[in-house]
Amino acid sequence: MARSPLKIVLTVLVLMVAWMMLTLRTDIDGLVQEIIAGALIALALGIFLSGILPDAGEGNPVKRILMFFVFLLIFFKEMILANIDVAFRVLHPKMPIKPGIVEVKPGMKSDMGKMILANSITLTPGTLSMDYIDDSLFIHWISVEDDPEEAMKPLDKAVKEVFP
Amino acid sequence: MMERTTFHRSLPAIALALLFAATLFVAFVEVDFGEPRIEEELPVNYQPGEEIDTENITTPGLRYLANSSEETGSANLVTAVVVNYRGFDTLGEVTILFLAATGVGALLSFIKDDDEKKKKKILPPSLILNKGARLVLPLIILFGVYVFLHGHLSPGGGFQGGVIIASGMLLFYIAEPTKGASHKVISIIESTAGLAFIGLGIVGLMTASKIFLANDFAGDWGEVGMLVSAGLLPLIYIAIGFKVGSEMTGLVEKMRGDGS
Amino acid sequence: MIAINVIIGMVLIIIGLSFQVLGALGLIRLPDVYNRLQAATKSITLGAISIAIGVGVMDPTLLTKAILVAVFLLITNPISSHAIARGAYRSGVPLWKGSVVDKYGPALERKEREVKE
Amino acid sequence: MNGLALVFYGGILLLIAVGIWGILSRRNLIKVIMAITIIATGVNLLLVSVGYISGRAAPIVGGDTGIDASSTTGSVVDPIPQALVLTAIVIGLATTALALVAAVGYYRKTGSLELKSWSYGLTNEKEVKK
Amino acid sequence: MTPDPVLLIVIPLLAAFLTPLVALGSKKFARYVPLIGVLAMGVVSLLLLKDLIEVQPRTYGAYNTIESTTGGFQPPFGISLIVTPLGGLITFGMIMVALYVLVTSIQKKEDDKGPWFEMMAMMATAGAVGMVITGDLFNMFVFLEITSISGTILAALPRGNGEKGLNWKGAAGYAVISALASFLILAAIALLYGATSTLNIAQMAERVGSIDTFVAGTALLLMIIGFGIEAEIFPLNGWAPEVYRGSRWGTSTIFSGIIGKAGLIAMLKVVTVILAPALEGNIAMDILLWGGVITFIVGEAAAFTSKDLYRLWGFSSIGMFGLILAAFSLGGENGIYAAVLIMIGHLISKPVLFSLTGAMRHKDRDLPLSVLDGLMGKSRVTAFLFIGAALMLLGMPPSPIFWGKYFLFSGAGGESNWLLVGLLIVGTLLEAGYIGKLLWRVLPKKEEAKAFKLPITTTVMALIAVALGVLLGAVPGLLQDIIDLVVLEFGGAIIILAGVI
């Protein structure tokens, strides 16, 4: 949980963007006031709270930010597929389900990566992450296949690129 | 069997409660729902936007509507009422919360003493919840700050913002049962914010009007609708935000410490 | 003439609502807590995001706030359903009898024994 | 009186009646505290509905409501009850927190949550033993 | 120089916010912060009282008031504080009771882990003062809550080691019942606001004449139940004996001398100024009168049968509240004189009795009457103070209560209200019965008595109080000026009443 300068800068930037999204307005005077206030608050919060943020791993920041958008694309595609999948299972008269809890070993080391992976798994077809025990992720799967690792591959890889 | 006896015992209670509610209902029927009762002093056929003579208005609600923007500089009239017209009430309200938080801490210290502490060894908190809470905590606090800083412009204010911050801290406490802000820091923020509120009130006693909690700078700083406007109002709401945030956090923190 | 953004917004809201309905249906039809959470989480998250964005599109001044709401939902919804699932499992809610495999139970027991010692 | 008033006042006063019934007939402290919070909710709703004016906007100038500062009169609701409710909610919260702490203390000392004996001092009843 | 009445509220709030800060540094020193706060309040209220009698030019009506507005808006748009003669007098009396409690408990044995008792005692006083002097109905509710929340905390602080948990029982009961009271009052405020669209008490009094009788009657019912709970009026006082029995003597003193009194004055203010004019005839005042008399009889009867000393004093306080309420609602010159004098006598004698009782035992047990056996042999000073205060409470001359009862009987007799006179005699006889019983026990007994030492602060403060009581009882003319002003104040309210009829 080191407080590297880069981390503080990124935190402040993200908070600043969030502040501007909350307070966006059209008149210049008001906008300037909001920007100044937002900068001060984001700076203070970033310095105080960047220590508690989860560890995001090491790597080239520019590349990681680009990969983040790639991950988002994959993620949204999977999420929409997931919903169609749910619709299919729920509306199907026989309810084709074969549930169970399986174990996978994700490839990334950083806490942030593990958390994001678990969250995205919850939102992708047929899966719900239950818990991490000693680096292995337990997933409730609505129709268990033979090799869970194989099915997780694309998401795991995308997340690992961003948060190694 | 049990159910039956309780039901019999509570029959008089039901009757009394219904009688009470019926009395209140008949009384409230006189207070027509949805009627513009505060506008009795307006001229007949009044249209919104028309000039009115505020000198002759004696109903507080109506006069606040007519004059609030000039007098307090606040775009949110509820905030104008809470912090300015009825600021004294709000001071009392903050004190009540302060007393409750202090009292809960003081009383729990008596309860805890008599308790043999049985610390059960439990599994560490889930990694996903823990890291997720850490990730969203700055965002929640930012949102809380946004709400209390814009109390004079949009719905919300010091109380709401403070409660949002405290709920963020509650999330953090759930995710990290053993860590958290220290008692001392919370207590210092709490007291300082309270003193700041009274200090802002005393500013009124010092400046032009010589009246406690007067907002003498209402028109001087900024126009209505700007972040910097409404004189001392946002400053008071910032103090309230800090105070409520720290008090609610303290309340949660103290109750958590008891383990019951 | 209805503006184009209003139509898009309406469509998004309708899509969101239909996903919400599907989620609710899943909540009723599926057999146990974990399966129900699966359906509920996915549909409710996407449905809510879709409604939020739809509102943002209809009234562009709210768009940035709507996006912020969507981001918040994306982070917090899966976390909370994970917490419910974990809590349910640890307080002894059984899996559906048609479940084929449960690797979590043994691992959890092993871990608890480790912690106690 | 119109139908809306019936729904509002009737529902709210039913809420208050439920709370009063709870206080009168329950002896368990936690249930009594729950009844108190129900009454608090009812009274707060009552206060808000007293200030409501049908068809009017929230009392905020500019921004999302788009109401001009000069034409608030006649187009927004009465702001005073909303301010009062803010205070009343906080007070209800403080009261509940303290009552709960007292209940916890009582439970720890006597092992019971029953408020059995309000004797007016005419009898010296025995305390519940732990 | 007239101080701003708002200082009466601002000073304790400042002290309260400072106390935890100081406690972080030194817990011992933090206990003095509330004491200093109350002392400053006492000075302010003394100056106000002095101005009420002498300096302040007459602003409106026939009597003096000192007003203060907050927030920079004139009433009814801002919240104002109005110190009337009765308010000024009661404010001063309540602050003196708080001072007595705080000074006396400096040498205390309870382990508090912090200055919480002192802080809450001060805040209860501040809330009570606010209730008495505020000119705004909702503001009164806020102060009522400050009082009842600090009252709950005070009631829950254990006596000694708190082994039987009586304190929690009393506190839990009080918390629940006072919450119910405050929400009933809030409902009444909602009703009155809906009917008059204002919260300022004076403005509401002007407008209330035109509202529906049923609305006014319901508001009256809610207000009497709500404030009656705080003022321990029968049958709304089920919580009170438990609080008196389980808490410390300081808490009991504050409940009987400050919180209950404030509830009583607030009820009188609301009923006489706002609600009585809206109802026909004298209904509102009659309800209060008979409620007060019944409370007096029930309270004294319960005290007569009580076997626990703390509870006995609690019931006797309840009886006194009834008597004061009855005297106020009887009205007229005699009634007001009686009410003010009885109130002063009660404010002086009860703290002495509670503090002496508290010094006898600190543990969390019931205190049987037998602790008094042979007190004369154990400690002469304690016994004399005890006898003095008890006789003063009963109304043995020289005592303000003697004069109070004299005026009360002449008032009731003057209106040929013989039922009232009879009931008052019954109550007084009951009172004489239990006080005689106690005094009989105090007399020296043959059995060997263990020496008993009274803490020095208690001795000094009790001596001062008893001396003051004797002085005021012997020369009641000292109070003439202020009571005349109170009579004018209530005469004003009655004139409004007559105007509507």
CSV table of N, CA and C in Angstrom, one decimal, chain E residues 295-362:
chain,number,residue,atom,x,y,z
E,295,THR,N,-52.6,15.1,40.7
E,295,THR,CA,-51.2,14.7,40.8
E,295,THR,C,-50.7,15.0,42.2
E,296,PHE,N,-51.1,16.1,42.8
E,296,PHE,CA,-50.6,16.4,44.2
E,296,PHE,C,-51.0,15.3,45.1
E,297,ILE,N,-52.3,14.9,45.1
E,297,ILE,CA,-52.8,13.9,46.0
E,297,ILE,C,-52.1,12.5,45.8
E,298,VAL,N,-52.1,12.1,44.5
E,298,VAL,CA,-51.5,10.8,44.1
E,298,VAL,C,-50.0,10.8,44.5
E,299,GLY,N,-49.3,11.9,44.2
E,299,GLY,CA,-47.9,11.9,44.5
E,299,GLY,C,-47.6,11.8,46.0
E,300,GLU,N,-48.4,12.6,46.8
E,300,GLU,CA,-48.1,12.6,48.2
E,300,GLU,C,-48.5,11.2,48.8
E,301,ALA,N,-49.6,10.6,48.3
E,301,ALA,CA,-50.0,9.3,48.8
E,301,ALA,C,-49.0,8.3,48.5
E,302,ALA,N,-48.4,8.3,47.2
E,302,ALA,CA,-47.4,7.4,46.9
E,302,ALA,C,-46.2,7.6,47.8
E,303,ALA,N,-45.8,8.8,48.0
E,303,ALA,CA,-44.7,9.1,48.9
E,303,ALA,C,-44.9,8.6,50.3
E,304,PHE,N,-46.2,8.7,50.7
E,304,PHE,CA,-46.5,8.2,52.1
E,304,PHE,C,-46.3,6.7,52.2
E,305,THR,N,-46.6,5.9,51.1
E,305,THR,CA,-46.5,4.5,51.2
E,305,THR,C,-45.1,4.0,50.8
E,306,SER,N,-44.3,4.9,50.3
E,306,SER,CA,-43.0,4.4,49.7
E,306,SER,C,-42.1,3.9,50.7
E,307,LYS,N,-41.3,2.9,50.4
E,307,LYS,CA,-40.4,2.3,51.3
E,307,LYS,C,-38.9,2.6,51.0
E,308,ASP,N,-38.7,3.3,49.8
E,308,ASP,CA,-37.4,3.6,49.4
E,308,ASP,C,-37.2,5.1,49.4
E,309,LEU,N,-36.1,5.6,50.0
E,309,LEU,CA,-36.0,7.0,50.3
E,309,LEU,C,-35.9,7.8,49.0
E,310,TYR,N,-35.1,7.3,48.0
E,310,TYR,CA,-35.0,8.0,46.8
E,310,TYR,C,-36.4,8.2,46.1
E,311,ARG,N,-37.1,7.1,46.1
E,311,ARG,CA,-38.4,7.1,45.5
E,311,ARG,C,-39.3,8.1,46.2
E,312,LEU,N,-39.2,8.1,47.5
E,312,LEU,CA,-40.0,8.9,48.4
E,312,LEU,C,-39.9,10.4,47.9
E,313,TRP,N,-38.6,10.8,47.8
E,313,TRP,CA,-38.4,12.2,47.4
E,313,TRP,C,-38.9,12.4,46.0
E,314,GLY,N,-38.8,11.4,45.1
E,314,GLY,CA,-39.3,11.5,43.8
E,314,GLY,C,-40.8,11.7,43.8
E,315,PHE,N,-41.5,10.9,44.5
E,315,PHE,CA,-43.0,11.1,44.6
E,315,PHE,C,-43.3,12.4,45.2
E,316,SER,N,-42.5,12.8,46.2
E,316,SER,CA,-42.9,14.1,46.8
E,316,SER,C,-42.7,15.2,45.7
E,317,SER,N,-41.6,15.1,44.8
E,317,SER,CA,-41.5,16.1,43.8
E,317,SER,C,-42.7,16.1,42.8
E,318,ILE,N,-43.1,14.9,42.5
E,318,ILE,CA,-44.3,14.8,41.6
E,318,ILE,C,-45.5,15.5,42.3
E,319,GLY,N,-45.7,15.3,43.6
E,319,GLY,CA,-46.8,16.0,44.3
E,319,GLY,C,-46.6,17.5,44.2
E,320,MET,N,-45.4,17.9,44.4
E,320,MET,CA,-45.1,19.4,44.3
E,320,MET,C,-45.4,19.9,42.9
E,321,PHE,N,-45.0,19.2,41.9
E,321,PHE,CA,-45.3,19.6,40.5
E,321,PHE,C,-46.8,19.8,40.4
E,322,GLY,N,-47.6,18.9,40.9
E,322,GLY,CA,-49.0,19.0,40.8
E,322,GLY,C,-49.5,20.3,41.6
E,323,LEU,N,-48.9,20.5,42.7
E,323,LEU,CA,-49.4,21.6,43.5
E,323,LEU,C,-49.1,22.9,42.8
E,324,ILE,N,-47.9,23.0,42.2
E,324,ILE,CA,-47.5,24.2,41.5
E,324,ILE,C,-48.4,24.4,40.3
E,325,LEU,N,-48.6,23.4,39.5
E,325,LEU,CA,-49.5,23.5,38.4
E,325,LEU,C,-50.9,23.9,38.8
E,326,ALA,N,-51.4,23.3,39.9
E,326,ALA,CA,-52.7,23.7,40.4
E,326,ALA,C,-52.8,25.2,40.7
E,327,ALA,N,-51.7,25.7,41.4
E,327,ALA,CA,-51.7,27.1,41.8
E,327,ALA,C,-51.7,28.0,40.6
E,328,PHE,N,-50.8,27.7,39.6
E,328,PHE,CA,-50.8,28.5,38.4
E,328,PHE,C,-52.1,28.5,37.7
E,329,SER,N,-52.7,27.4,37.6
E,329,SER,CA,-54.0,27.4,36.8
E,329,SER,C,-55.1,27.9,37.6
E,330,LEU,N,-55.0,28.0,38.9
E,330,LEU,CA,-56.0,28.7,39.7
E,330,LEU,C,-56.1,30.1,39.3
E,331,GLY,N,-54.9,30.7,39.0
E,331,GLY,CA,-54.8,32.0,38.5
E,331,GLY,C,-55.1,33.1,39.6
E,332,GLY,N,-55.2,34.3,39.1
E,332,GLY,CA,-55.5,35.4,40.0
E,332,GLY,C,-54.3,35.7,40.8
E,333,GLU,N,-54.3,36.8,41.6
E,333,GLU,CA,-53.1,37.2,42.3
E,333,GLU,C,-52.7,36.1,43.3
E,334,ASN,N,-53.6,35.6,44.1
E,334,ASN,CA,-53.3,34.6,45.1
E,334,ASN,C,-52.6,33.4,44.5
E,335,GLY,N,-53.2,32.9,43.4
E,335,GLY,CA,-52.7,31.7,42.7
E,335,GLY,C,-51.3,31.9,42.3
E,336,ILE,N,-51.0,33.0,41.6
E,336,ILE,CA,-49.6,33.2,41.1
E,336,ILE,C,-48.6,33.4,42.2
E,337,TYR,N,-49.0,34.2,43.2
E,337,TYR,CA,-48.2,34.3,44.4
E,337,TYR,C,-47.8,32.9,45.0
E,338,ALA,N,-48.9,32.1,45.2
E,338,ALA,CA,-48.7,30.8,45.7
E,338,ALA,C,-47.7,29.9,44.9
E,339,ALA,N,-48.0,29.9,43.5
E,339,ALA,CA,-47.2,29.1,42.6
E,339,ALA,C,-45.7,29.5,42.7
E,340,VAL,N,-45.5,30.8,42.6
E,340,VAL,CA,-44.1,31.3,42.6
E,340,VAL,C,-43.4,30.9,43.9
E,341,LEU,N,-44.1,31.2,45.0
E,341,LEU,CA,-43.4,30.9,46.3
E,341,LEU,C,-43.2,29.4,46.5
E,342,ILE,N,-44.2,28.6,46.2
E,342,ILE,CA,-44.0,27.2,46.3
E,342,ILE,C,-42.8,26.7,45.5
E,343,MET,N,-42.8,27.2,44.3
E,343,MET,CA,-41.7,26.8,43.4
E,343,MET,C,-40.3,27.2,43.9
E,344,ILE,N,-40.2,28.4,44.5
E,344,ILE,CA,-39.0,28.8,45.1
E,344,ILE,C,-38.6,27.9,46.2
E,345,GLY,N,-39.6,27.7,47.1
E,345,GLY,CA,-39.3,26.8,48.2
E,345,GLY,C,-38.9,25.4,47.8
E,346,HIS,N,-39.5,24.9,46.8
E,346,HIS,CA,-39.2,23.6,46.3
E,346,HIS,C,-37.8,23.6,45.7
E,347,LEU,N,-37.5,24.6,44.9
E,347,LEU,CA,-36.1,24.7,44.3
E,347,LEU,C,-35.0,24.8,45.3
E,348,ILE,N,-35.4,25.3,46.5
E,348,ILE,CA,-34.3,25.4,47.6
E,348,ILE,C,-34.2,24.2,48.4
E,349,SER,N,-35.4,23.6,48.7
E,349,SER,CA,-35.3,22.5,49.7
E,349,SER,C,-35.0,21.1,49.1
E,350,LYS,N,-35.4,20.9,47.8
E,350,LYS,CA,-35.2,19.6,47.2
E,350,LYS,C,-33.8,19.2,47.0
E,351,PRO,N,-33.0,20.1,46.4
E,351,PRO,CA,-31.5,19.8,46.2
E,351,PRO,C,-30.9,19.4,47.5
E,352,VAL,N,-31.2,20.1,48.7
E,352,VAL,CA,-30.6,19.8,49.9
E,352,VAL,C,-31.0,18.3,50.3
E,353,LEU,N,-32.3,18.0,50.2
E,353,LEU,CA,-32.7,16.7,50.6
E,353,LEU,C,-32.1,15.6,49.8
E,354,PHE,N,-32.1,15.8,48.4
E,354,PHE,CA,-31.5,14.8,47.6
E,354,PHE,C,-30.0,14.7,47.9
E,355,SER,N,-29.3,15.8,48.1
E,355,SER,CA,-27.9,15.6,48.3
E,355,SER,C,-27.6,14.9,49.6
E,356,LEU,N,-28.3,15.2,50.7
E,356,LEU,CA,-28.1,14.6,51.9
E,356,LEU,C,-28.4,13.1,51.8
E,357,THR,N,-29.5,12.8,51.1
E,357,THR,CA,-29.9,11.4,50.9
E,357,THR,C,-28.8,10.7,50.1
E,358,GLY,N,-28.3,11.4,49.1
E,358,GLY,CA,-27.2,10.8,48.2
E,358,GLY,C,-26.0,10.5,49.0
E,359,ALA,N,-25.7,11.4,50.0
E,359,ALA,CA,-24.4,11.2,50.7
E,359,ALA,C,-24.5,10.0,51.6
E,360,MET,N,-25.8,9.6,52.0
E,360,MET,CA,-25.9,8.4,52.9
E,360,MET,C,-25.4,7.1,52.3
E,361,ARG,N,-25.7,6.9,51.0
E,361,ARG,CA,-25.3,5.7,50.5
E,361,ARG,C,-25.0,5.8,49.0
E,362,HIS,N,-24.0,5.2,48.5
E,362,HIS,CA,-23.6,5.4,47.1
E,362,HIS,C,-23.9,4.2,46.3
